[in-house]
Amino acid sequence: KQEVTQIPAALSVPEGENLVLNCSFTDSAIYNLQWFRQDPGKGLTSLLLIQSSQREQTSGRLNASLDKSSGRSTLYIAASQPGDSATYLCAVRQSYNTDKLIFGTGTRLQVFP
Amino acid sequence: NAGVMQNPRHLVRRRGQEARLRCSPMKGHSHVYWYRQLPEEGLKFMVYLQKENIIDESGMPKERFSAEFPKEGPSILRIQQVVRGDSAAYFCASSPEDQGAGTEAFFGQGTRLTVV
């Protein structure tokens, strides 16, 4: 059974710091991995999708890496800003059974000025 | 191209009433997924539907919950005889027919159900 874990559960940093959020999964048979952002009381915004054959994806100040064999992904946020404050979720899509996403419990990030 | 549309955004029901949550997928998407997020918990898969078919309902509670995705119209998640423990945010996601490794899931804003 696939389990997804995110560390740390919460993070509070001053503006300008570079951050690394971690995601680990127990079953490497995945199609892809997505990183999402969730603001309080809001929906999920897709940030990056990494296919199983890829090693990393970049979008602006965000960079996500994937090491499928070791069951790990990291989300790197450069030069953090207060507007980055949100909960960050990673989710894996299995390559068998059905195409549902299995989510981690998230990292709650606060960036203070 | 509008995103995934869910309504209502907020829904209040008394114990024992029925709740109906609607989801219109993105244009061109034929796959719909429902997830539930309980307070202070992660998102949990409930059900996966294609037009007129339930593909995977392994995450649905055995009683009181049902889902459909008719040929015409939105997908509906129905909860009968709601109880306080059903209070949660319910999210719908959609994806296109191609389910390869590049397929991305897009989420709606969610329906926040409160049972009083």
JSON list of C-alpha atoms in Angstrom, two decimals:
[
{"chain": "A", "resi": 1, "resn": "LYS", "atom": "CA", "xyz": [0.00, 0.00, 0.00]},
{"chain": "A", "resi": 2, "resn": "GLN", "atom": "CA", "xyz": [1.41, 3.34, -1.06]},
{"chain": "A", "resi": 3, "resn": "GLU", "atom": "CA", "xyz": [2.19, 5.77, 1.75]},
{"chain": "A", "resi": 4, "resn": "VAL", "atom": "CA", "xyz": [3.33, 9.34, 1.21]},
{"chain": "A", "resi": 5, "resn": "THR", "atom": "CA", "xyz": [5.09, 11.29, 3.93]},
{"chain": "A", "resi": 6, "resn": "GLN", "atom": "CA", "xyz": [6.07, 14.94, 4.01]},
{"chain": "A", "resi": 7, "resn": "ILE", "atom": "CA", "xyz": [8.71, 16.47, 6.22]},
{"chain": "A", "resi": 8, "resn": "PRO", "atom": "CA", "xyz": [8.68, 18.88, 7.93]},
{"chain": "A", "resi": 9, "resn": "ALA", "atom": "CA", "xyz": [5.04, 19.20, 8.89]},
{"chain": "A", "resi": 10, "resn": "ALA", "atom": "CA", "xyz": [5.47, 22.92, 9.48]},
{"chain": "A", "resi": 11, "resn": "LEU", "atom": "CA", "xyz": [8.12, 25.48, 8.67]},
{"chain": "A", "resi": 12, "resn": "SER", "atom": "CA", "xyz": [8.48, 29.13, 9.59]},
{"chain": "A", "resi": 13, "resn": "VAL", "atom": "CA", "xyz": [11.24, 31.17, 7.95]},
{"chain": "A", "resi": 14, "resn": "PRO", "atom": "CA", "xyz": [12.19, 34.79, 7.33]},
{"chain": "A", "resi": 15, "resn": "GLU", "atom": "CA", "xyz": [11.73, 36.25, 3.89]},
{"chain": "A", "resi": 16, "resn": "GLY", "atom": "CA", "xyz": [14.56, 35.60, 1.43]},
{"chain": "A", "resi": 17, "resn": "GLU", "atom": "CA", "xyz": [15.56, 32.15, 2.61]},
{"chain": "A", "resi": 18, "resn": "ASN", "atom": "CA", "xyz": [15.92, 29.22, 0.24]},
{"chain": "A", "resi": 19, "resn": "LEU", "atom": "CA", "xyz": [13.75, 26.28, 1.32]},
{"chain": "A", "resi": 20, "resn": "VAL", "atom": "CA", "xyz": [13.63, 22.54, 0.77]},
{"chain": "A", "resi": 21, "resn": "LEU", "atom": "CA", "xyz": [10.43, 20.59, 1.34]},
{"chain": "A", "resi": 22, "resn": "ASN", "atom": "CA", "xyz": [10.64, 16.81, 1.36]},
{"chain": "A", "resi": 23, "resn": "CYS", "atom": "CA", "xyz": [8.27, 14.12, 0.15]},
{"chain": "A", "resi": 24, "resn": "SER", "atom": "CA", "xyz": [8.85, 10.38, 0.39]},
{"chain": "A", "resi": 25, "resn": "PHE", "atom": "CA", "xyz": [6.78, 7.48, -0.91]},
{"chain": "A", "resi": 26, "resn": "THR", "atom": "CA", "xyz": [7.00, 3.76, -0.23]},
{"chain": "A", "resi": 27, "resn": "ASP", "atom": "CA", "xyz": [6.11, 2.26, -3.64]},
{"chain": "A", "resi": 28, "resn": "SER", "atom": "CA", "xyz": [8.24, 3.37, -6.58]},
{"chain": "A", "resi": 29, "resn": "ALA", "atom": "CA", "xyz": [5.71, 2.15, -9.20]},
{"chain": "A", "resi": 30, "resn": "ILE", "atom": "CA", "xyz": [4.37, 5.62, -10.00]},
{"chain": "A", "resi": 31, "resn": "TYR", "atom": "CA", "xyz": [3.35, 7.41, -13.18]},
{"chain": "A", "resi": 32, "resn": "ASN", "atom": "CA", "xyz": [4.15, 10.84, -11.88]},
{"chain": "A", "resi": 33, "resn": "LEU", "atom": "CA", "xyz": [4.35, 13.09, -8.85]},
{"chain": "A", "resi": 34, "resn": "GLN", "atom": "CA", "xyz": [2.65, 16.43, -8.47]},
{"chain": "A", "resi": 35, "resn": "TRP", "atom": "CA", "xyz": [3.32, 19.27, -6.08]},
{"chain": "A", "resi": 36, "resn": "PHE", "atom": "CA", "xyz": [0.36, 21.42, -5.08]},
{"chain": "A", "resi": 37, "resn": "ARG", "atom": "CA", "xyz": [-0.17, 24.55, -3.11]},
{"chain": "A", "resi": 38, "resn": "GLN", "atom": "CA", "xyz": [-3.21, 25.01, -0.88]},
{"chain": "A", "resi": 39, "resn": "ASP", "atom": "CA", "xyz": [-4.12, 28.34, 0.70]},
{"chain": "A", "resi": 40, "resn": "PRO", "atom": "CA", "xyz": [-6.33, 28.32, 3.81]},
{"chain": "A", "resi": 41, "resn": "GLY", "atom": "CA", "xyz": [-9.93, 27.58, 2.89]},
{"chain": "A", "resi": 42, "resn": "LYS", "atom": "CA", "xyz": [-9.09, 27.34, -0.78]},
{"chain": "A", "resi": 43, "resn": "GLY", "atom": "CA", "xyz": [-8.59, 24.69, -3.42]},
{"chain": "A", "resi": 44, "resn": "LEU", "atom": "CA", "xyz": [-5.41, 23.11, -4.74]},
{"chain": "A", "resi": 45, "resn": "THR", "atom": "CA", "xyz": [-3.19, 24.81, -7.27]},
{"chain": "A", "resi": 46, "resn": "SER", "atom": "CA", "xyz": [-0.89, 22.57, -9.27]},
{"chain": "A", "resi": 47, "resn": "LEU", "atom": "CA", "xyz": [2.70, 23.80, -9.11]},
{"chain": "A", "resi": 48, "resn": "LEU", "atom": "CA", "xyz": [4.79, 21.17, -10.84]},
{"chain": "A", "resi": 49, "resn": "LEU", "atom": "CA", "xyz": [4.35, 17.72, -12.31]},
{"chain": "A", "resi": 50, "resn": "ILE", "atom": "CA", "xyz": [7.30, 15.34, -12.69]},
{"chain": "A", "resi": 51, "resn": "GLN", "atom": "CA", "xyz": [6.85, 12.28, -14.84]},
{"chain": "A", "resi": 52, "resn": "SER", "atom": "CA", "xyz": [8.37, 9.02, -13.63]},
{"chain": "A", "resi": 53, "resn": "SER", "atom": "CA", "xyz": [11.06, 9.20, -16.33]},
{"chain": "A", "resi": 54, "resn": "GLN", "atom": "CA", "xyz": [12.12, 12.73, -15.37]},
{"chain": "A", "resi": 55, "resn": "ARG", "atom": "CA", "xyz": [14.55, 13.89, -12.72]},
{"chain": "A", "resi": 56, "resn": "GLU", "atom": "CA", "xyz": [13.38, 17.45, -12.19]},
{"chain": "A", "resi": 57, "resn": "GLN", "atom": "CA", "xyz": [11.06, 20.24, -13.26]},
{"chain": "A", "resi": 58, "resn": "THR", "atom": "CA", "xyz": [11.39, 23.98, -12.83]},
{"chain": "A", "resi": 59, "resn": "SER", "atom": "CA", "xyz": [8.91, 26.82, -12.78]},
{"chain": "A", "resi": 60, "resn": "GLY", "atom": "CA", "xyz": [10.12, 30.27, -11.78]},
{"chain": "A", "resi": 61, "resn": "ARG", "atom": "CA", "xyz": [11.53, 30.10, -8.25]},
{"chain": "A", "resi": 62, "resn": "LEU", "atom": "CA", "xyz": [10.37, 26.51, -7.82]},
{"chain": "A", "resi": 63, "resn": "ASN", "atom": "CA", "xyz": [12.35, 23.41, -8.64]},
{"chain": "A", "resi": 64, "resn": "ALA", "atom": "CA", "xyz": [11.14, 19.90, -7.97]},
{"chain": "A", "resi": 65, "resn": "SER", "atom": "CA", "xyz": [13.30, 16.80, -8.18]},
{"chain": "A", "resi": 66, "resn": "LEU", "atom": "CA", "xyz": [12.39, 13.13, -8.26]},
{"chain": "A", "resi": 67, "resn": "ASP", "atom": "CA", "xyz": [14.44, 10.10, -7.29]},
{"chain": "A", "resi": 68, "resn": "LYS", "atom": "CA", "xyz": [12.02, 7.31, -8.02]},
{"chain": "A", "resi": 69, "resn": "SER", "atom": "CA", "xyz": [14.27, 4.45, -6.98]},
{"chain": "A", "resi": 70, "resn": "SER", "atom": "CA", "xyz": [14.71, 5.85, -3.49]},
{"chain": "A", "resi": 71, "resn": "GLY", "atom": "CA", "xyz": [11.12, 7.07, -3.25]},
{"chain": "A", "resi": 72, "resn": "ARG", "atom": "CA", "xyz": [11.89, 10.73, -2.71]},
{"chain": "A", "resi": 73, "resn": "SER", "atom": "CA", "xyz": [11.03, 14.12, -4.13]},
{"chain": "A", "resi": 74, "resn": "THR", "atom": "CA", "xyz": [12.06, 17.56, -3.01]},
{"chain": "A", "resi": 75, "resn": "LEU", "atom": "CA", "xyz": [10.54, 20.95, -3.71]},
{"chain": "A", "resi": 76, "resn": "TYR", "atom": "CA", "xyz": [13.05, 23.75, -3.65]},
{"chain": "A", "resi": 77, "resn": "ILE", "atom": "CA", "xyz": [11.78, 27.32, -3.22]},
{"chain": "A", "resi": 78, "resn": "ALA", "atom": "CA", "xyz": [14.33, 30.02, -3.92]},
{"chain": "A", "resi": 79, "resn": "ALA", "atom": "CA", "xyz": [14.27, 33.44, -2.28]},
{"chain": "A", "resi": 80, "resn": "SER", "atom": "CA", "xyz": [11.08, 32.84, -0.34]},
{"chain": "A", "resi": 81, "resn": "GLN", "atom": "CA", "xyz": [8.45, 35.57, -0.05]},
{"chain": "A", "resi": 82, "resn": "PRO", "atom": "CA", "xyz": [5.52, 36.13, 2.34]},
{"chain": "A", "resi": 83, "resn": "GLY", "atom": "CA", "xyz": [3.20, 35.29, -0.56]},
{"chain": "A", "resi": 84, "resn": "ASP", "atom": "CA", "xyz": [4.64, 31.77, -0.57]},
{"chain": "A", "resi": 85, "resn": "SER", "atom": "CA", "xyz": [2.95, 31.11, 2.77]},
{"chain": "A", "resi": 86, "resn": "ALA", "atom": "CA", "xyz": [0.61, 28.16, 2.25]},
{"chain": "A", "resi": 87, "resn": "THR", "atom": "CA", "xyz": [0.41, 24.41, 2.69]},
{"chain": "A", "resi": 88, "resn": "TYR", "atom": "CA", "xyz": [2.40, 22.43, 0.14]},
{"chain": "A", "resi": 89, "resn": "LEU", "atom": "CA", "xyz": [1.16, 18.97, -0.79]},
{"chain": "A", "resi": 90, "resn": "CYS", "atom": "CA", "xyz": [2.82, 16.27, -2.81]},
{"chain": "A", "resi": 91, "resn": "ALA", "atom": "CA", "xyz": [0.83, 13.50, -4.45]},
{"chain": "A", "resi": 92, "resn": "VAL", "atom": "CA", "xyz": [1.80, 10.42, -6.44]},
{"chain": "A", "resi": 93, "resn": "ARG", "atom": "CA", "xyz": [-0.17, 8.77, -9.20]},
{"chain": "A", "resi": 94, "resn": "GLN", "atom": "CA", "xyz": [0.15, 5.00, -9.21]},
{"chain": "A", "resi": 95, "resn": "SER", "atom": "CA", "xyz": [1.09, 3.20, -12.42]},
{"chain": "A", "resi": 96, "resn": "TYR", "atom": "CA", "xyz": [-1.24, 0.33, -11.74]},
{"chain": "A", "resi": 97, "resn": "ASN", "atom": "CA", "xyz": [-4.72, -0.21, -10.38]},
{"chain": "A", "resi": 98, "resn": "THR", "atom": "CA", "xyz": [-6.32, 3.15, -11.10]},
{"chain": "A", "resi": 99, "resn": "ASP", "atom": "CA", "xyz": [-5.08, 6.67, -11.63]},
{"chain": "A", "resi": 100, "resn": "LYS", "atom": "CA", "xyz": [-5.98, 8.11, -8.27]},
{"chain": "A", "resi": 101, "resn": "LEU", "atom": "CA", "xyz": [-3.62, 10.42, -6.46]},
{"chain": "A", "resi": 102, "resn": "ILE", "atom": "CA", "xyz": [-2.24, 9.53, -3.06]},
{"chain": "A", "resi": 103, "resn": "PHE", "atom": "CA", "xyz": [-1.44, 12.61, -1.00]},
{"chain": "A", "resi": 104, "resn": "GLY", "atom": "CA", "xyz": [0.99, 13.38, 1.73]},
{"chain": "A", "resi": 105, "resn": "THR", "atom": "CA", "xyz": [-0.23, 15.32, 4.76]},
{"chain": "A", "resi": 106, "resn": "GLY", "atom": "CA", "xyz": [1.51, 18.48, 3.66]},
{"chain": "A", "resi": 107, "resn": "THR", "atom": "CA", "xyz": [4.05, 21.01, 4.87]},
{"chain": "A", "resi": 108, "resn": "ARG", "atom": "CA", "xyz": [2.59, 24.19, 6.30]},
{"chain": "A", "resi": 109, "resn": "LEU", "atom": "CA", "xyz": [4.92, 27.04, 5.35]},
{"chain": "A", "resi": 110, "resn": "GLN", "atom": "CA", "xyz": [4.97, 30.50, 6.84]},
{"chain": "A", "resi": 111, "resn": "VAL", "atom": "CA", "xyz": [7.31, 33.13, 5.45]},
{"chain": "A", "resi": 112, "resn": "PHE", "atom": "CA", "xyz": [7.48, 36.26, 7.58]},
{"chain": "A", "resi": 113, "resn": "PRO", "atom": "CA", "xyz": [8.74, 39.68, 6.46]},
{"chain": "B", "resi": 1, "resn": "ASN", "atom": "CA", "xyz": [-11.26, 27.46, -20.74]},
{"chain": "B", "resi": 2, "resn": "ALA", "atom": "CA", "xyz": [-12.85, 27.46, -17.32]},
{"chain": "B", "resi": 3, "resn": "GLY", "atom": "CA", "xyz": [-11.28, 25.30, -14.68]},
{"chain": "B", "resi": 4, "resn": "VAL", "atom": "CA", "xyz": [-12.96, 22.63, -12.63]},
{"chain": "B", "resi": 5, "resn": "MET", "atom": "CA", "xyz": [-16.15, 24.11, -11.24]},
{"chain": "B", "resi": 6, "resn": "GLN", "atom": "CA", "xyz": [-17.65, 22.97, -7.98]},
{"chain": "B", "resi": 7, "resn": "ASN", "atom": "CA", "xyz": [-20.81, 24.16, -6.36]},
{"chain": "B", "resi": 8, "resn": "PRO", "atom": "CA", "xyz": [-21.88, 25.09, -3.90]},
{"chain": "B", "resi": 9, "resn": "ARG", "atom": "CA", "xyz": [-18.70, 26.43, -2.32]},
{"chain": "B", "resi": 10, "resn": "HIS", "atom": "CA", "xyz": [-20.23, 26.18, 1.13]},
{"chain": "B", "resi": 11, "resn": "LEU", "atom": "CA", "xyz": [-23.07, 23.94, 2.25]},
{"chain": "B", "resi": 12, "resn": "VAL", "atom": "CA", "xyz": [-24.71, 23.69, 5.65]},
{"chain": "B", "resi": 13, "resn": "ARG", "atom": "CA", "xyz": [-26.94, 20.74, 6.43]},
{"chain": "B", "resi": 14, "resn": "ARG", "atom": "CA", "xyz": [-28.68, 19.55, 9.56]},
{"chain": "B", "resi": 15, "resn": "ARG", "atom": "CA", "xyz": [-28.07, 16.01, 10.73]},
{"chain": "B", "resi": 16, "resn": "GLY", "atom": "CA", "xyz": [-30.21, 13.60, 8.75]},
{"chain": "B", "resi": 17, "resn": "GLN", "atom": "CA", "xyz": [-30.54, 15.77, 5.65]},
{"chain": "B", "resi": 18, "resn": "GLU", "atom": "CA", "xyz": [-29.08, 15.03, 2.24]},
{"chain": "B", "resi": 19, "resn": "ALA", "atom": "CA", "xyz": [-26.11, 16.83, 0.71]},
{"chain": "B", "resi": 20, "resn": "ARG", "atom": "CA", "xyz": [-25.54, 17.07, -3.03]},
{"chain": "B", "resi": 21, "resn": "LEU", "atom": "CA", "xyz": [-22.21, 18.30, -4.30]},
{"chain": "B", "resi": 22, "resn": "ARG", "atom": "CA", "xyz": [-21.67, 19.12, -7.96]},
{"chain": "B", "resi": 23, "resn": "CYS", "atom": "CA", "xyz": [-18.58, 19.09, -10.11]},
{"chain": "B", "resi": 24, "resn": "SER", "atom": "CA", "xyz": [-18.17, 20.16, -13.73]},
{"chain": "B", "resi": 25, "resn": "PRO", "atom": "CA", "xyz": [-14.81, 19.00, -15.10]},
{"chain": "B", "resi": 26, "resn": "MET", "atom": "CA", "xyz": [-12.61, 21.08, -17.33]},
{"chain": "B", "resi": 27, "resn": "LYS", "atom": "CA", "xyz": [-13.66, 21.19, -20.96]},
{"chain": "B", "resi": 28, "resn": "GLY", "atom": "CA", "xyz": [-12.42, 18.10, -22.75]},
{"chain": "B", "resi": 29, "resn": "HIS", "atom": "CA", "xyz": [-11.85, 16.12, -19.55]},
{"chain": "B", "resi": 30, "resn": "SER", "atom": "CA", "xyz": [-13.72, 12.86, -19.19]},
{"chain": "B", "resi": 31, "resn": "HIS", "atom": "CA", "xyz": [-12.27, 11.61, -15.91]},
{"chain": "B", "resi": 32, "resn": "VAL", "atom": "CA", "xyz": [-13.47, 12.86, -12.55]},
{"chain": "B", "resi": 33, "resn": "TYR", "atom": "CA", "xyz": [-12.15, 12.13, -9.07]},
{"chain": "B", "resi": 34, "resn": "TRP", "atom": "CA", "xyz": [-13.58, 13.05, -5.69]},
{"chain": "B", "resi": 35, "resn": "TYR", "atom": "CA", "xyz": [-11.40, 13.55, -2.62]},
{"chain": "B", "resi": 36, "resn": "ARG", "atom": "CA", "xyz": [-12.27, 14.40, 0.96]},
{"chain": "B", "resi": 37, "resn": "GLN", "atom": "CA", "xyz": [-10.22, 16.50, 3.33]},
{"chain": "B", "resi": 38, "resn": "LEU", "atom": "CA", "xyz": [-11.19, 16.15, 6.96]},
{"chain": "B", "resi": 39, "resn": "PRO", "atom": "CA", "xyz": [-10.15, 18.94, 9.36]},
{"chain": "B", "resi": 40, "resn": "GLU", "atom": "CA", "xyz": [-6.40, 18.85, 9.99]},
{"chain": "B", "resi": 41, "resn": "GLU", "atom": "CA", "xyz": [-5.98, 15.79, 7.73]},
{"chain": "B", "resi": 42, "resn": "GLY", "atom": "CA", "xyz": [-4.70, 15.15, 4.25]},
{"chain": "B", "resi": 43, "resn": "LEU", "atom": "CA", "xyz": [-6.77, 14.57, 1.13]},
{"chain": "B", "resi": 44, "resn": "LYS", "atom": "CA", "xyz": [-8.14, 11.06, 0.79]},
{"chain": "B", "resi": 45, "resn": "PHE", "atom": "CA", "xyz": [-9.35, 9.52, -2.44]},
{"chain": "B", "resi": 46, "resn": "MET", "atom": "CA", "xyz": [-13.03, 8.62, -2.55]},
{"chain": "B", "resi": 47, "resn": "VAL", "atom": "CA", "xyz": [-14.12, 7.68, -6.06]},
{"chain": "B", "resi": 48, "resn": "TYR", "atom": "CA", "xyz": [-13.00, 7.78, -9.70]},
{"chain": "B", "resi": 49, "resn": "LEU", "atom": "CA", "xyz": [-15.57, 8.07, -12.47]},
{"chain": "B", "resi": 50, "resn": "GLN", "atom": "CA", "xyz": [-15.69, 8.25, -16.22]},
{"chain": "B", "resi": 51, "resn": "LYS", "atom": "CA", "xyz": [-18.82, 9.16, -18.15]},
{"chain": "B", "resi": 52, "resn": "GLU", "atom": "CA", "xyz": [-21.62, 6.88, -16.90]},
{"chain": "B", "resi": 53, "resn": "ASN", "atom": "CA", "xyz": [-19.15, 4.54, -15.19]},
{"chain": "B", "resi": 54, "resn": "ILE", "atom": "CA", "xyz": [-17.69, 4.17, -11.71]},
{"chain": "B", "resi": 55, "resn": "ILE", "atom": "CA", "xyz": [-14.13, 2.96, -12.18]},
{"chain": "B", "resi": 56, "resn": "ASP", "atom": "CA", "xyz": [-12.90, 2.85, -8.60]},
{"chain": "B", "resi": 57, "resn": "GLU", "atom": "CA", "xyz": [-14.95, 3.51, -5.48]},
{"chain": "B", "resi": 58, "resn": "SER", "atom": "CA", "xyz": [-12.54, 1.95, -3.00]},
{"chain": "B", "resi": 59, "resn": "GLY", "atom": "CA", "xyz": [-12.41, 5.13, -0.92]},
{"chain": "B", "resi": 60, "resn": "MET", "atom": "CA", "xyz": [-16.14, 5.61, -0.56]},
{"chain": "B", "resi": 61, "resn": "PRO", "atom": "CA", "xyz": [-17.83, 4.82, 2.76]},
{"chain": "B", "resi": 62, "resn": "LYS", "atom": "CA", "xyz": [-20.01, 1.76, 2.34]},
{"chain": "B", "resi": 63, "resn": "GLU", "atom": "CA", "xyz": [-23.21, 3.48, 3.36]},
{"chain": "B", "resi": 64, "resn": "ARG", "atom": "CA", "xyz": [-24.92, 6.80, 2.65]},
{"chain": "B", "resi": 65, "resn": "PHE", "atom": "CA", "xyz": [-22.41, 7.93, -0.01]},
{"chain": "B", "resi": 66, "resn": "SER", "atom": "CA", "xyz": [-22.91, 7.64, -3.75]},
{"chain": "B", "resi": 67, "resn": "ALA", "atom": "CA", "xyz": [-21.49, 9.26, -6.87]},
{"chain": "B", "resi": 68, "resn": "GLU", "atom": "CA", "xyz": [-22.44, 9.54, -10.49]},
{"chain": "B", "resi": 69, "resn": "PHE", "atom": "CA", "xyz": [-21.16, 11.13, -13.67]},
{"chain": "B", "resi": 70, "resn": "PRO", "atom": "CA", "xyz": [-23.98, 11.07, -16.20]},
{"chain": "B", "resi": 71, "resn": "LYS", "atom": "CA", "xyz": [-23.61, 11.37, -19.94]},
{"chain": "B", "resi": 72, "resn": "GLU", "atom": "CA", "xyz": [-24.88, 14.92, -19.73]},
{"chain": "B", "resi": 73, "resn": "GLY", "atom": "CA", "xyz": [-24.31, 17.29, -16.84]},
{"chain": "B", "resi": 74, "resn": "PRO", "atom": "CA", "xyz": [-21.98, 17.48, -13.86]},
{"chain": "B", "resi": 75, "resn": "SER", "atom": "CA", "xyz": [-20.73, 14.76, -11.59]},
{"chain": "B", "resi": 76, "resn": "ILE", "atom": "CA", "xyz": [-22.70, 14.51, -8.36]},
{"chain": "B", "resi": 77, "resn": "LEU", "atom": "CA", "xyz": [-21.49, 13.33, -4.96]},
{"chain": "B", "resi": 78, "resn": "ARG", "atom": "CA", "xyz": [-24.47, 12.55, -2.80]},
{"chain": "B", "resi": 79, "resn": "ILE", "atom": "CA", "xyz": [-24.45, 12.04, 0.95]},
{"chain": "B", "resi": 80, "resn": "GLN", "atom": "CA", "xyz": [-27.64, 10.81, 2.53]},
{"chain": "B", "resi": 81, "resn": "GLN", "atom": "CA", "xyz": [-28.58, 11.28, 6.18]},
{"chain": "B", "resi": 82, "resn": "VAL", "atom": "CA", "xyz": [-25.54, 13.38, 6.95]},
{"chain": "B", "resi": 83, "resn": "VAL", "atom": "CA", "xyz": [-23.82, 13.16, 10.32]},
{"chain": "B", "resi": 84, "resn": "ARG", "atom": "CA", "xyz": [-21.40, 15.56, 12.01]},
{"chain": "B", "resi": 85, "resn": "GLY", "atom": "CA", "xyz": [-18.45, 13.40, 10.97]},
{"chain": "B", "resi": 86, "resn": "ASP", "atom": "CA", "xyz": [-19.24, 14.16, 7.32]},
{"chain": "B", "resi": 87, "resn": "SER", "atom": "CA", "xyz": [-18.19, 17.78, 7.85]},
{"chain": "B", "resi": 88, "resn": "ALA", "atom": "CA", "xyz": [-15.20, 18.25, 5.58]},
{"chain": "B", "resi": 89, "resn": "ALA", "atom": "CA", "xyz": [-13.97, 19.85, 2.38]},
{"chain": "B", "resi": 90, "resn": "TYR", "atom": "CA", "xyz": [-14.83, 17.81, -0.69]},
{"chain": "B", "resi": 91, "resn": "PHE", "atom": "CA", "xyz": [-12.66, 18.35, -3.72]},
{"chain": "B", "resi": 92, "resn": "CYS", "atom": "CA", "xyz": [-13.22, 17.31, -7.29]},
{"chain": "B", "resi": 93, "resn": "ALA", "atom": "CA", "xyz": [-10.43, 16.84, -9.81]},
{"chain": "B", "resi": 94, "resn": "SER", "atom": "CA", "xyz": [-10.51, 16.13, -13.52]},
{"chain": "B", "resi": 95, "resn": "SER", "atom": "CA", "xyz": [-8.06, 14.91, -16.11]},
{"chain": "B", "resi": 96, "resn": "PRO", "atom": "CA", "xyz": [-8.20, 14.20, -19.84]},
{"chain": "B", "resi": 97, "resn": "GLU", "atom": "CA", "xyz": [-8.68, 10.78, -21.36]},
{"chain": "B", "resi": 98, "resn": "ASP", "atom": "CA", "xyz": [-4.97, 10.16, -21.89]},
{"chain": "B", "resi": 99, "resn": "GLN", "atom": "CA", "xyz": [-3.78, 8.76, -18.60]},
{"chain": "B", "resi": 100, "resn": "GLY", "atom": "CA", "xyz": [-0.10, 8.58, -19.40]},
{"chain": "B", "resi": 101, "resn": "ALA", "atom": "CA", "xyz": [2.69, 9.80, -17.17]},
{"chain": "B", "resi": 102, "resn": "GLY", "atom": "CA", "xyz": [2.25, 13.38, -18.35]},
{"chain": "B", "resi": 103, "resn": "THR", "atom": "CA", "xyz": [-1.38, 13.58, -17.33]},
{"chain": "B", "resi": 104, "resn": "GLU", "atom": "CA", "xyz": [-2.00, 16.29, -14.80]},
{"chain": "B", "resi": 105, "resn": "ALA", "atom": "CA", "xyz": [-4.89, 16.51, -12.36]},
{"chain": "B", "resi": 106, "resn": "PHE", "atom": "CA", "xyz": [-6.68, 19.83, -11.97]},
{"chain": "B", "resi": 107, "resn": "PHE", "atom": "CA", "xyz": [-8.69, 20.57, -8.87]},
{"chain": "B", "resi": 108, "resn": "GLY", "atom": "CA", "xyz": [-11.75, 22.63, -8.15]},
{"chain": "B", "resi": 109, "resn": "GLN", "atom": "CA", "xyz": [-12.09, 25.07, -5.25]},
{"chain": "B", "resi": 110, "resn": "GLY", "atom": "CA", "xyz": [-13.93, 22.51, -3.17]},
{"chain": "B", "resi": 111, "resn": "THR", "atom": "CA", "xyz": [-17.23, 22.37, -1.34]},
{"chain": "B", "resi": 112, "resn": "ARG", "atom": "CA", "xyz": [-17.06, 22.87, 2.39]},
{"chain": "B", "resi": 113, "resn": "LEU", "atom": "CA", "xyz": [-19.78, 20.88, 4.04]},
{"chain": "B", "resi": 114, "resn": "THR", "atom": "CA", "xyz": [-20.79, 21.71, 7.59]},
{"chain": "B", "resi": 115, "resn": "VAL", "atom": "CA", "xyz": [-23.25, 19.47, 9.38]},
{"chain": "B", "resi": 116, "resn": "VAL", "atom": "CA", "xyz": [-24.99, 21.07, 12.33]}
]
